[in-house]
Short mmCIF file of C-alpha atoms and ligand atoms in Angstrom, two decimals:
data_model
loop_
_atom_site.label_atom_id
_atom_site.label_comp_id
_atom_site.label_asym_id
_atom_site.label_seq_id
_atom_site.Cartn_x
_atom_site.Cartn_y
_atom_site.Cartn_z
CA MET A 48 19.10 -15.02 5.77
CA THR A 49 16.81 -13.63 3.10
CA LEU A 50 13.72 -15.21 1.53
CA ASP A 51 15.65 -15.56 -1.71
CA SER A 52 18.45 -17.56 -0.09
CA PHE A 53 15.82 -19.57 1.82
CA SER A 54 14.01 -20.63 -1.35
CA ASP A 55 17.32 -21.17 -3.13
CA ARG A 56 18.22 -23.65 -0.44
CA HIS A 57 14.85 -25.40 -0.44
CA HIS A 58 13.81 -25.30 -4.10
CA GLY A 59 17.13 -24.69 -5.85
CA ARG A 60 15.84 -21.37 -7.23
CA ALA A 61 13.74 -18.39 -6.20
CA VAL A 62 10.26 -17.36 -7.27
CA PHE A 63 10.21 -15.50 -10.63
CA ALA A 64 13.99 -16.01 -11.04
CA THR A 65 13.51 -17.84 -14.33
CA MET A 66 11.23 -15.30 -16.03
CA THR A 67 11.91 -14.98 -19.78
CA PRO A 68 10.23 -13.00 -22.59
CA GLU A 69 8.29 -16.21 -23.40
CA HIS A 70 6.92 -16.29 -19.85
CA ARG A 71 6.01 -12.62 -20.13
CA ALA A 72 4.02 -13.29 -23.26
CA ALA A 73 2.22 -16.25 -21.67
CA ILE A 74 1.32 -14.63 -18.32
CA GLY A 75 -1.78 -13.06 -19.83
CA ALA A 76 -3.44 -16.49 -19.61
CA VAL A 77 -3.25 -16.30 -15.80
CA ARG A 78 -4.92 -12.91 -15.78
CA ASP A 79 -7.64 -14.04 -18.17
CA ASP A 80 -8.46 -17.20 -16.19
CA LEU A 81 -8.60 -15.32 -12.88
CA ARG A 82 -10.75 -12.56 -14.33
CA ALA A 83 -13.10 -15.13 -15.85
CA ALA A 84 -13.56 -16.60 -12.36
CA GLY A 85 -14.54 -13.14 -11.03
CA TYR A 86 -11.27 -12.66 -9.14
CA ASP A 87 -11.28 -8.87 -8.78
CA GLU A 88 -11.81 -6.40 -5.95
CA ASP A 89 -15.61 -6.53 -6.06
CA GLY A 90 -15.79 -10.29 -6.60
CA VAL A 91 -13.42 -11.04 -3.72
CA ARG A 92 -15.22 -8.60 -1.41
CA ALA A 93 -18.56 -10.23 -2.18
CA ALA A 94 -17.18 -13.75 -1.66
CA LEU A 95 -15.43 -12.92 1.65
CA GLY A 96 -17.92 -10.41 2.99
CA MET A 97 -15.05 -7.95 3.57
CA PRO A 98 -12.65 -5.80 1.54
CA VAL A 99 -9.53 -7.73 0.54
CA LEU A 100 -7.27 -5.22 2.36
CA ASP A 101 -9.05 -6.00 5.64
CA LEU A 102 -7.98 -9.66 5.52
CA GLN A 103 -6.18 -10.84 8.67
CA PRO A 104 -4.49 -14.24 9.14
CA ALA A 105 -6.78 -14.88 12.10
CA ALA A 106 -9.74 -14.96 9.69
CA PHE A 107 -8.27 -17.42 7.16
CA HIS A 108 -9.52 -20.65 8.73
CA HIS A 109 -13.05 -19.38 9.30
CA LEU A 110 -13.33 -17.97 5.77
CA ASP A 111 -12.00 -21.21 4.31
CA ARG A 112 -14.32 -23.50 6.29
CA HIS A 113 -17.51 -21.51 6.72
CA VAL A 114 -17.74 -18.67 4.21
CA LEU A 115 -16.30 -19.75 0.86
CA GLY A 116 -18.05 -22.18 -1.46
CA THR A 117 -16.45 -24.56 -3.95
CA ASP A 118 -16.56 -22.51 -7.15
CA PRO A 119 -13.43 -21.40 -9.05
CA LEU A 120 -13.48 -17.96 -7.37
CA ALA A 121 -13.34 -19.65 -3.95
CA THR A 122 -10.42 -21.79 -5.18
CA ALA A 123 -8.54 -18.67 -6.31
CA ILE A 124 -9.11 -16.96 -2.95
CA ARG A 125 -7.97 -20.05 -0.99
CA LEU A 126 -4.87 -20.40 -3.14
CA PHE A 127 -3.80 -16.78 -3.56
CA LEU A 128 -5.06 -15.05 -0.40
CA LEU A 129 -5.61 -17.60 2.37
CA ASP A 130 -2.39 -19.69 2.07
CA ARG A 131 -4.40 -22.94 1.72
CA VAL A 132 -3.31 -26.16 0.03
CA VAL A 133 -5.86 -26.76 -2.73
CA ALA A 134 -6.67 -30.02 -4.56
CA GLU A 135 -5.09 -30.11 -8.03
CA LYS A 136 -8.43 -30.85 -9.70
CA ASP A 137 -9.87 -27.63 -8.24
CA VAL A 138 -6.88 -25.63 -9.45
CA ARG A 139 -7.36 -27.19 -12.90
CA ALA A 140 -11.01 -26.06 -12.84
CA LEU A 141 -9.72 -22.51 -12.24
CA LEU A 142 -6.65 -22.31 -14.47
CA GLY A 143 -6.14 -23.75 -17.94
CA GLU A 144 -2.98 -25.57 -19.04
CA PRO A 145 -1.10 -22.47 -20.34
CA ALA A 146 -1.65 -20.56 -17.08
CA LEU A 147 -0.63 -23.57 -14.98
CA ASP A 148 2.54 -24.05 -17.04
CA VAL A 149 3.64 -20.46 -16.45
CA LEU A 150 2.91 -20.54 -12.73
CA PHE A 151 4.74 -23.85 -12.25
CA SER A 152 7.77 -22.80 -14.22
CA LEU A 153 8.04 -19.49 -12.32
CA ASP A 154 7.82 -21.41 -9.01
CA VAL A 155 4.62 -19.65 -8.00
CA LEU A 156 2.78 -22.96 -7.67
CA GLY A 157 4.29 -26.02 -6.08
CA GLU A 158 3.13 -29.38 -4.72
CA ALA A 159 2.42 -29.58 -1.00
CA ASP A 160 0.60 -32.05 1.26
CA GLY A 161 -1.31 -33.79 -1.53
CA GLY A 162 -2.36 -30.61 -3.30
CA LEU A 163 -0.98 -27.34 -4.65
CA ARG A 164 0.13 -24.25 -2.77
CA SER A 165 1.06 -20.78 -3.97
CA GLN A 166 4.31 -19.13 -2.88
CA VAL A 167 2.80 -15.69 -3.41
CA HIS A 168 -0.34 -13.73 -2.61
CA LEU A 169 -2.26 -12.15 -5.44
CA THR A 170 -4.13 -9.08 -4.21
CA CYS A 171 -6.73 -7.15 -6.21
CA ALA A 172 -6.41 -3.37 -5.83
CA HIS A 173 -6.96 -0.41 -8.16
CA ASP A 174 -8.15 -2.80 -10.83
CA LEU A 175 -4.80 -4.63 -10.82
CA LEU A 176 -3.66 -8.08 -9.77
CA LEU A 177 -0.53 -7.80 -7.63
CA ALA A 178 1.79 -10.58 -6.51
CA THR A 179 3.48 -10.02 -3.14
CA ASP A 180 5.07 -12.31 -0.60
CA THR A 181 2.68 -14.18 1.65
CA GLY A 182 2.24 -13.19 5.27
CA ARG A 183 2.69 -9.83 6.92
CA TYR A 184 3.80 -10.78 10.35
CA SER A 185 4.77 -14.40 10.44
CA ASP A 186 8.20 -15.94 10.09
CA TRP A 187 10.50 -12.94 9.93
CA TRP A 188 10.06 -12.49 13.66
CA THR A 189 13.26 -14.10 14.96
CA GLY A 190 16.48 -12.15 14.63
CA ALA A 191 18.34 -15.04 13.00
CA ASP A 192 15.82 -15.69 10.20
CA ASP A 193 14.75 -12.14 9.52
CA LEU A 194 13.79 -12.86 5.88
CA SER A 195 14.41 -9.19 5.36
CA ASP A 196 13.77 -9.15 1.60
CA ARG A 197 10.06 -10.04 1.92
CA VAL A 198 8.11 -8.14 -0.76
CA MET A 199 5.50 -6.01 0.97
CA TYR A 200 1.80 -6.88 0.96
CA ILE A 201 -0.65 -4.36 -0.46
CA GLY A 202 -1.43 -2.21 2.57
CA TYR A 203 -3.70 0.74 3.21
CA ASP A 204 -0.67 2.95 2.64
CA SER A 205 -0.08 1.34 -0.78
CA ALA A 206 -3.69 1.65 -1.89
CA GLY A 207 -4.05 5.10 -0.26
CA LEU A 208 -1.06 6.61 -2.06
CA ALA A 209 -2.38 5.38 -5.39
CA SER A 210 -5.65 7.18 -4.53
CA VAL A 211 -4.07 10.45 -3.34
CA ALA A 212 -1.50 10.91 -6.13
CA PRO A 213 -3.04 13.11 -8.86
CA ARG A 214 -3.76 11.33 -12.13
CA ASP A 215 -3.60 14.11 -14.65
CA ARG A 216 -1.30 13.44 -17.60
CA SER A 217 2.42 12.97 -16.91
CA ARG A 218 5.20 12.40 -19.42
CA ARG A 219 7.64 10.79 -17.00
CA THR A 220 6.78 9.37 -13.58
CA LEU A 221 9.24 7.96 -11.04
CA ASP A 222 8.22 5.44 -8.37
CA LEU A 223 10.77 5.39 -5.55
CA CYS A 224 10.72 2.23 -3.40
CA SER A 225 8.51 0.43 -5.89
CA GLY A 226 8.16 -2.94 -4.08
CA SER A 227 5.38 -4.93 -5.78
CA GLY A 228 5.11 -2.13 -8.34
CA ILE A 229 1.58 -1.02 -7.42
CA GLN A 230 2.34 2.71 -7.65
CA SER A 231 4.14 2.33 -10.99
CA LEU A 232 1.35 0.25 -12.48
CA VAL A 233 -1.37 2.71 -11.45
CA ALA A 234 0.83 5.56 -12.75
CA SER A 235 1.26 3.76 -16.09
CA ARG A 236 -2.34 4.72 -16.86
CA TYR A 237 -1.67 8.47 -16.76
CA SER A 238 2.02 8.51 -17.71
CA ASP A 239 3.80 8.04 -21.01
CA GLU A 240 6.70 6.39 -19.22
CA VAL A 241 7.26 5.14 -15.65
CA VAL A 242 10.47 4.11 -13.89
CA GLY A 243 10.26 2.14 -10.62
CA VAL A 244 13.33 1.89 -8.37
CA ASP A 245 13.82 -0.58 -5.53
CA ILE A 246 16.87 -1.77 -3.63
CA ASN A 247 15.52 -5.33 -3.22
CA PRO A 248 16.19 -7.66 -6.21
CA ARG A 249 13.30 -9.88 -5.14
CA ALA A 250 10.91 -6.88 -5.29
CA ILE A 251 12.17 -6.02 -8.78
CA ARG A 252 11.32 -9.54 -9.98
CA PHE A 253 7.85 -9.38 -8.40
CA ALA A 254 7.21 -5.96 -9.97
CA ARG A 255 8.25 -7.19 -13.44
CA PHE A 256 5.94 -10.18 -13.06
CA ASN A 257 3.12 -7.83 -12.00
CA ALA A 258 3.63 -5.58 -15.02
CA ALA A 259 3.36 -8.63 -17.29
CA LEU A 260 0.40 -10.04 -15.33
CA ASN A 261 -1.50 -6.80 -15.92
CA GLY A 262 -0.37 -6.44 -19.54
CA ILE A 263 1.46 -3.15 -18.85
CA GLU A 264 4.44 -2.23 -21.04
CA ASN A 265 5.36 1.42 -20.40
CA VAL A 266 7.03 0.71 -17.01
CA THR A 267 10.66 -0.20 -16.30
CA PHE A 268 11.83 -1.48 -12.93
CA VAL A 269 15.44 -0.74 -11.97
CA LEU A 270 17.48 -2.10 -9.08
CA GLY A 271 19.17 0.59 -6.99
CA ASP A 272 19.30 2.93 -4.04
CA LEU A 273 16.70 5.74 -4.20
CA LEU A 274 17.73 8.38 -6.75
CA GLY A 275 21.00 6.65 -7.69
CA PRO A 276 19.72 4.89 -10.85
CA VAL A 277 18.02 8.05 -12.21
CA ALA A 278 20.74 10.60 -11.48
CA GLY A 279 20.59 13.49 -13.94
CA ARG A 280 17.00 12.77 -15.03
CA ALA A 281 13.91 14.88 -14.20
CA PHE A 282 10.30 13.75 -13.81
CA ASP A 283 6.86 15.38 -13.89
CA ARG A 284 5.63 13.16 -11.12
CA VAL A 285 7.27 11.19 -8.32
CA VAL A 286 5.33 8.72 -6.18
CA SER A 287 6.87 7.05 -3.17
CA ASN A 288 5.92 4.74 -0.33
CA PRO A 289 9.28 4.48 1.46
CA PRO A 290 9.99 2.39 4.56
CA PHE A 291 8.96 4.71 7.41
CA VAL A 292 8.65 2.71 10.62
CA PRO A 293 11.15 3.68 13.35
CA GLU A 294 13.54 0.84 14.08
CA VAL A 295 13.54 -0.97 17.40
CA PRO A 296 17.16 -1.57 18.45
CA GLU A 297 18.10 -5.26 18.22
CA GLY A 298 14.78 -6.04 16.46
CA ALA A 299 14.63 -8.15 13.28
CA ARG A 300 15.29 -6.01 10.20
CA LEU A 301 12.87 -5.73 7.30
CA LEU A 302 13.73 -3.81 4.13
CA TYR A 303 10.22 -2.64 3.34
CA ARG A 304 9.53 -1.35 6.84
CA ASP A 305 12.65 0.06 8.49
CA GLY A 306 13.04 3.81 8.20
CA GLY A 307 16.02 4.32 10.53
CA PRO A 308 15.82 5.26 14.23
CA ASP A 309 13.30 8.10 13.71
CA GLY A 310 11.51 6.56 10.68
CA GLU A 311 12.54 9.50 8.48
CA ARG A 312 15.89 8.39 7.08
CA LEU A 313 14.56 7.70 3.56
CA LEU A 314 11.76 10.28 3.70
CA ALA A 315 14.26 13.09 4.38
CA GLU A 316 16.46 11.96 1.47
CA ILE A 317 13.51 11.72 -0.93
CA VAL A 318 12.14 15.18 -0.04
CA ALA A 319 15.67 16.61 -0.24
CA GLY A 320 15.86 15.26 -3.80
CA ALA A 321 12.73 17.15 -4.94
CA GLY A 322 14.77 20.08 -6.30
CA ARG A 323 16.90 17.80 -8.46
CA ILE A 324 14.31 15.30 -9.63
CA LEU A 325 11.12 17.35 -10.23
CA GLU A 326 10.47 19.33 -13.39
CA PRO A 327 9.05 22.82 -12.74
CA GLY A 328 5.38 22.30 -11.88
CA GLY A 329 6.15 18.68 -10.94
CA LEU A 330 4.57 16.84 -8.00
CA MET A 331 6.05 14.37 -5.53
CA SER A 332 3.40 12.36 -3.64
CA ILE A 333 4.57 10.37 -0.63
CA THR A 334 2.77 8.23 1.93
CA THR A 335 4.34 7.99 5.36
CA ASP A 336 3.61 7.98 9.06
CA LEU A 337 3.69 11.60 10.20
CA PHE A 338 5.59 11.97 13.47
CA ASN A 339 5.25 15.05 15.69
CA LEU A 340 2.91 16.73 13.23
CA ASP A 341 3.26 20.13 14.90
CA ASP A 342 6.97 20.25 14.01
CA LEU A 343 6.69 18.57 10.59
CA PRO A 344 6.50 21.78 8.49
CA ARG A 345 9.83 22.90 9.95
CA ARG A 346 11.46 19.55 9.16
CA ILE A 347 10.08 19.51 5.61
CA GLY A 348 11.54 23.00 5.06
CA GLU A 349 14.88 21.78 6.39
CA TRP A 350 14.87 18.71 4.11
CA LEU A 351 14.00 20.80 1.07
CA GLY A 352 16.94 23.01 1.97
CA VAL A 353 15.67 25.97 -0.07
CA ARG A 354 13.79 29.11 0.89
CA ASP A 355 11.43 29.32 -2.06
CA GLY A 356 10.12 27.49 -5.09
CA PHE A 357 8.01 24.79 -3.36
CA ASP A 358 4.53 24.33 -1.93
CA VAL A 359 3.78 21.36 0.29
CA LEU A 360 0.45 19.80 1.24
CA VAL A 361 0.37 17.53 4.28
CA LEU A 362 -2.79 15.43 4.19
CA VAL A 363 -3.53 13.86 7.57
CA GLU A 364 -5.61 10.68 7.77
CA ARG A 365 -5.85 9.77 11.43
CA ARG A 366 -4.05 9.84 14.72
CA PHE A 367 -2.59 6.69 16.24
CA PRO A 368 -1.98 6.65 20.02
CA VAL A 369 1.73 5.86 20.44
CA TRP A 370 1.01 2.66 22.39
CA ALA A 371 -1.43 1.43 19.69
CA TYR A 372 1.14 2.19 16.98
CA ALA A 373 3.73 0.13 18.87
CA ASP A 374 1.22 -2.67 19.42
CA THR A 375 0.37 -2.85 15.70
CA HIS A 376 4.03 -3.29 14.88
CA ALA A 377 4.34 -6.00 17.53
CA SER A 378 1.43 -8.06 16.28
CA HIS A 379 3.71 -10.59 14.57
CA ALA A 380 5.00 -11.82 17.94
CA PRO A 381 4.20 -15.49 18.58
CA THR A 382 2.92 -15.05 22.14
CA ALA A 383 0.99 -12.34 23.97
CA ARG A 384 3.91 -11.91 26.36
CA GLU A 385 6.39 -11.33 23.52
CA ARG A 386 3.94 -8.97 21.82
CA ALA A 387 3.68 -6.83 24.93
CA ALA A 388 7.46 -6.89 25.43
CA TYR A 389 8.15 -5.86 21.82
CA ALA A 390 5.54 -3.09 21.98
CA ALA A 391 7.13 -1.78 25.18
CA ARG A 392 10.55 -1.72 23.51
CA MET A 393 9.07 0.19 20.60
CA VAL A 394 7.41 2.73 22.92
CA ASP A 395 10.83 3.28 24.53
CA ALA A 396 12.55 3.52 21.15
CA LEU A 397 10.01 6.17 20.02
CA GLU A 398 10.54 8.09 23.25
CA ASP A 399 14.33 7.93 22.79
CA VAL A 400 14.12 9.69 19.42
CA GLY A 401 11.58 12.23 20.70
CA ILE A 402 8.45 10.93 18.90
CA ARG A 403 5.40 12.13 20.82
CA THR A 404 2.58 11.76 18.28
CA VAL A 405 1.90 9.57 15.24
CA HIS A 406 -0.55 10.21 12.40
CA THR A 407 -0.92 8.39 9.10
CA GLY A 408 -1.03 10.48 5.95
CA TYR A 409 0.63 11.90 2.88
CA ILE A 410 3.09 14.61 1.93
CA VAL A 411 2.76 16.16 -1.51
CA VAL A 412 5.64 18.42 -2.58
CA ARG A 413 5.01 20.62 -5.59
CA ARG A 414 7.80 22.43 -7.38
CA ARG A 415 6.32 25.73 -8.45
CA PRO A 416 5.96 26.19 -12.18
CA GLY A 417 8.43 29.09 -11.86
CA GLY A 418 11.02 26.75 -10.28
CA THR A 419 13.34 27.70 -7.46
CA GLY A 420 15.17 30.95 -6.86
CA ARG A 421 14.60 34.18 -8.80
CA GLY A 422 11.05 34.43 -10.02
CA ALA A 423 9.76 31.79 -7.61
CA ALA A 424 8.20 34.42 -5.38
CA GLY A 425 7.49 33.74 -1.73
CA PRO A 426 8.77 31.32 0.86
CA VAL A 427 8.12 27.58 0.87
CA THR A 428 4.55 26.99 2.05
CA VAL A 429 3.48 23.93 4.03
CA GLU A 430 -0.25 23.55 4.57
CA THR A 431 -1.92 20.80 6.60
CA VAL A 432 -5.37 19.46 5.73
CA SER A 433 -7.24 16.75 7.64
CA ALA A 434 -8.93 14.15 5.46
CA ALA A 435 -12.18 12.50 6.48
CA GLY A 436 -10.25 9.34 7.45
CA PRO A 437 -8.41 6.67 5.47
CA VAL A 438 -8.35 7.63 1.79
CA ARG A 439 -9.67 4.60 -0.10
CA ARG A 440 -11.14 6.25 -3.20
CA PRO A 441 -9.39 8.46 -5.77
CA ALA A 442 -8.82 11.94 -4.32
CA GLY A 443 -6.05 13.30 -6.56
CA THR A 444 -8.23 16.00 -8.12
CA HIS A 445 -8.44 17.68 -4.70
CA VAL A 446 -4.65 17.75 -4.53
CA THR A 447 -4.43 19.28 -8.00
CA ASP A 448 -7.11 21.84 -7.08
CA HIS A 449 -5.20 22.73 -3.91
CA PHE A 450 -2.09 23.74 -5.86
CA ARG A 451 -4.08 25.40 -8.63
CA PHE A 452 -5.70 27.65 -6.03
CA LEU A 453 -2.29 28.60 -4.62
CA ASP A 454 -1.02 29.46 -8.12
CA ARG A 455 -4.02 31.66 -8.81
CA GLU A 456 -3.52 33.47 -5.56
CA ARG A 457 0.14 34.00 -6.22
CA GLU A 458 0.04 34.89 -9.87
CA GLY A 459 -3.54 35.84 -10.65
CA GLY A 460 -3.44 39.56 -9.84
CA PRO A 461 -6.44 41.69 -8.84
CA ASP A 462 -8.32 41.10 -12.12
CA ASP A 463 -8.17 37.34 -11.95
CA ASP A 464 -11.66 35.98 -11.48
CA GLY A 465 -13.33 32.59 -11.21
CA VAL A 466 -16.45 30.81 -10.02
CA LEU A 467 -16.79 28.95 -6.73
CA LEU A 468 -18.31 25.56 -7.43
CA PRO A 469 -19.66 23.24 -4.75
CA ASN A 470 -18.24 19.73 -4.58
CA PRO A 471 -21.21 17.60 -5.74
CA ALA A 472 -20.30 14.91 -3.15
CA VAL A 473 -20.90 17.34 -0.26
CA ARG A 474 -24.31 17.64 1.43
CA LEU A 475 -25.62 20.18 3.91
CA VAL A 476 -27.27 18.65 6.97
CA THR A 477 -29.28 20.98 9.20
CA SER A 478 -30.51 19.83 12.60
CA ALA A 479 -32.91 21.65 14.85
CA PRO A 480 -33.30 20.16 18.32
CA PRO A 481 -36.70 20.93 19.89
CA GLY A 482 -36.48 24.43 21.32
CA GLY A 483 -32.80 24.78 20.31
CA ALA A 484 -31.00 26.71 17.59
CA GLU A 485 -30.39 25.18 14.17
CA THR A 486 -26.93 23.70 13.58
CA HIS A 487 -25.34 23.02 10.20
CA ARG A 488 -22.87 20.45 9.05
CA LEU A 489 -21.29 19.66 5.68
CA VAL A 490 -20.82 15.93 5.11
CA ALA A 491 -19.37 13.96 2.19
CA PRO A 492 -19.68 10.23 2.87
CA GLU A 493 -18.60 9.39 -0.69
CA ASP A 494 -15.52 11.64 -0.72
CA ASP A 495 -12.63 10.47 1.49
CA TYR A 496 -10.76 13.78 1.21
CA VAL A 497 -13.48 16.01 2.66
CA ALA A 498 -13.83 15.80 6.44
CA ASP A 499 -17.22 16.54 7.99
CA MET A 500 -17.44 20.19 9.04
CA ASP A 501 -19.66 21.95 11.55
CA ILE A 502 -20.31 25.29 9.90
CA SER A 503 -21.61 28.70 10.92
CA ASP A 504 -24.74 30.28 9.53
CA LEU A 505 -22.59 32.57 7.38
CA THR A 506 -20.80 29.57 5.87
CA ARG A 507 -24.15 27.88 5.25
CA LYS A 508 -25.38 30.93 3.34
CA LEU A 509 -22.29 30.97 1.15
CA TRP A 510 -22.55 27.23 0.54
CA GLN A 511 -26.20 27.45 -0.44
CA ALA A 512 -25.52 30.43 -2.71
CA THR A 513 -22.89 28.43 -4.63
CA ALA A 514 -25.42 25.64 -5.08
CA VAL A 515 -28.02 27.86 -6.77
CA SER A 516 -26.00 30.40 -8.74
CA ASP A 517 -22.52 31.32 -9.95
CA VAL A 518 -20.65 32.94 -7.07
CA ARG A 519 -17.76 34.97 -8.47
CA TRP A 520 -14.44 35.04 -6.64
CA SER A 521 -14.11 38.76 -7.41
CA VAL A 522 -17.26 39.38 -5.34
CA ILE A 523 -16.02 37.30 -2.40
CA ARG A 524 -12.43 38.54 -2.39
CA GLY A 525 -11.92 41.30 0.19
CA SER A 526 -15.34 40.70 1.80
CA ALA A 527 -16.18 39.12 5.16
CA LEU A 528 -16.86 35.91 3.24
CA GLU A 529 -13.30 35.53 1.92
CA PRO A 530 -11.88 33.58 4.92
CA VAL A 531 -14.99 31.38 4.93
CA ALA A 532 -14.64 30.64 1.22
CA ARG A 533 -10.91 29.96 1.57
CA GLU A 534 -11.56 27.42 4.31
CA LEU A 535 -14.15 25.61 2.18
CA VAL A 536 -11.73 25.54 -0.76
CA ARG A 537 -8.92 24.29 1.50
CA GLN A 538 -11.12 21.45 2.76
CA GLY A 539 -12.21 20.45 -0.74
CA ALA A 540 -15.88 21.43 -0.26
CA LEU A 541 -15.63 24.23 -2.86
CA THR A 542 -13.46 24.53 -5.97
CA LEU A 543 -12.42 27.73 -7.71
CA ARG A 544 -12.80 27.25 -11.46
CA ASP A 545 -12.11 29.51 -14.43
CA LEU A 546 -15.06 31.58 -15.58
CA PRO A 547 -17.02 29.82 -18.29
CA ALA A 548 -15.89 31.06 -21.71
CA ALA A 549 -18.02 33.97 -22.99
CA GLY A 550 -21.08 32.53 -24.76
CA GLY A 551 -22.09 32.98 -28.38
CA SER A 552 -20.42 31.96 -31.58
CA ASP A 553 -19.63 33.84 -34.73
CA GLY A 554 -20.69 30.86 -36.78
C1 SAM B 197 6.80 0.35 2.12
S1 SAM B 197 7.44 -0.62 0.78
C2 SAM B 197 6.50 0.06 -0.56
C3 SAM B 197 6.14 -0.92 -1.64
C4 SAM B 197 5.17 -0.39 -2.70
N1 SAM B 197 5.69 0.78 -3.38
C5 SAM B 197 3.82 -0.08 -2.13
O1 SAM B 197 3.37 1.07 -2.22
O2 SAM B 197 3.18 -0.99 -1.60
C6 SAM B 197 9.04 0.09 0.63
C7 SAM B 197 9.96 -0.46 -0.45
O3 SAM B 197 11.18 0.31 -0.41
C8 SAM B 197 12.27 -0.51 -0.76
N2 SAM B 197 13.51 0.15 -0.29
C9 SAM B 197 14.04 0.17 0.94
N3 SAM B 197 15.17 0.92 0.95
C10 SAM B 197 15.33 1.40 -0.31
C11 SAM B 197 16.31 2.23 -0.93
N4 SAM B 197 17.32 2.75 -0.24
N5 SAM B 197 16.18 2.51 -2.25
C12 SAM B 197 15.15 1.99 -2.97
N6 SAM B 197 14.20 1.18 -2.43
C13 SAM B 197 14.28 0.91 -1.12
C14 SAM B 197 11.93 -1.83 -0.10
O4 SAM B 197 12.64 -2.88 -0.69
C15 SAM B 197 10.41 -1.90 -0.31
O5 SAM B 197 10.11 -2.60 -1.49
#
């Protein structure tokens, strides 16, 4: 049974099923009322004392009883994040009549136990309000009631991809596996036109509601299987958060999670489509769990199925011990015994398909501006960079810089020059233990892309030189400093920029 058929049976219709152009026009009242109550990422973080993405069901009761007050913001959090039944008078203090009308008629709000309850969560991320299904782990546990069409919560992978995907101007952007629509809606800010594709009709309805809720009009959501609905079209940018969790045999199925036995069923198909779907110079940014990282470059090359024309950046966030990965995916189990049993089955399932290591991260595939084949000199490159940890803040300019550097190297020729600029978020920390030698470290606590680096004295000298004067690439190239500079560029601590235009003006 799916959630849609469940709510059909219980309410006679499913959430958002009745949405009309009139609803779309009226949904802005919901956004305005929530914003007026301070319901945004910062407001919710301040009220809960934690980032909204860190919320766990185990915390709901405590937050409700001992942390939240009685103001409209607290009402919104109880209703739309903590699954509480809220007194109607409190909801009326939060939402005006027009907003209430829309939410009732779309079956978002309903009466329950002497108050009102929301059928959806509304999460604040990337300056958007996003409706998703409630609960991450709860009632889809049993095989019989798998509720497999649940629309995915906003996870670290969702928010992370929206941070990693570059935001420079795009004419056409495609969001594969759009779910709640978060990637499409963020992309709508830097794209003329966005198409989101999802195979789950419930997700398409949620995404359309979310576009209206955020007043966004240049996005279309289409029902279909991966590239099927956009066959024959090409895009400047593709973003995708596909289902990537390896399936446990006989486990309950979940559309947003299940990536086939090895977790890579959809990933492989999406990467394989890069040649057809990306314009020359186009970028495909994907978030996924990265299995057997040491062998991943080979698999990516195999999926691409070409020998040239592409550069790939694998951005690694953090390593997950296999047992901890299995345990995370078992955390919906109703008892500790069942949790341990499910985790053990997952460990065995991972072993059966040869998964030895798990990292979280991103794969960015760039079709070279020259395209594929003749003129697209050099084999496919796959480079791996370790980020500082989970990417929570926008980091797309690093990705753009990464590919720009590769292009320069490939096409620039011996006369190409530039200036090495230090990343202003990076600081040099020098420590000198009593009687010991000085050690140097580059740190960037405000930049999630740049991992802390212990550096040599030579690297320190180069770094300090870039901070006080223009260091030309032509001076570094071919010298002992070149590998050092390359490493700093690769890690995002330095950027190679064009030389400033010659000064002076002819008036
Ligand atoms: C991990 S969720 C991502 C949701 C959202 N894009 C985000 O970043 O939070 C994966 C989504 O892929 C959809 N999906 C699964 N198989 C698909 C397929 N073959 N074609 C298109 N979408 C698919 C699921 O319905 C689900 O909404």
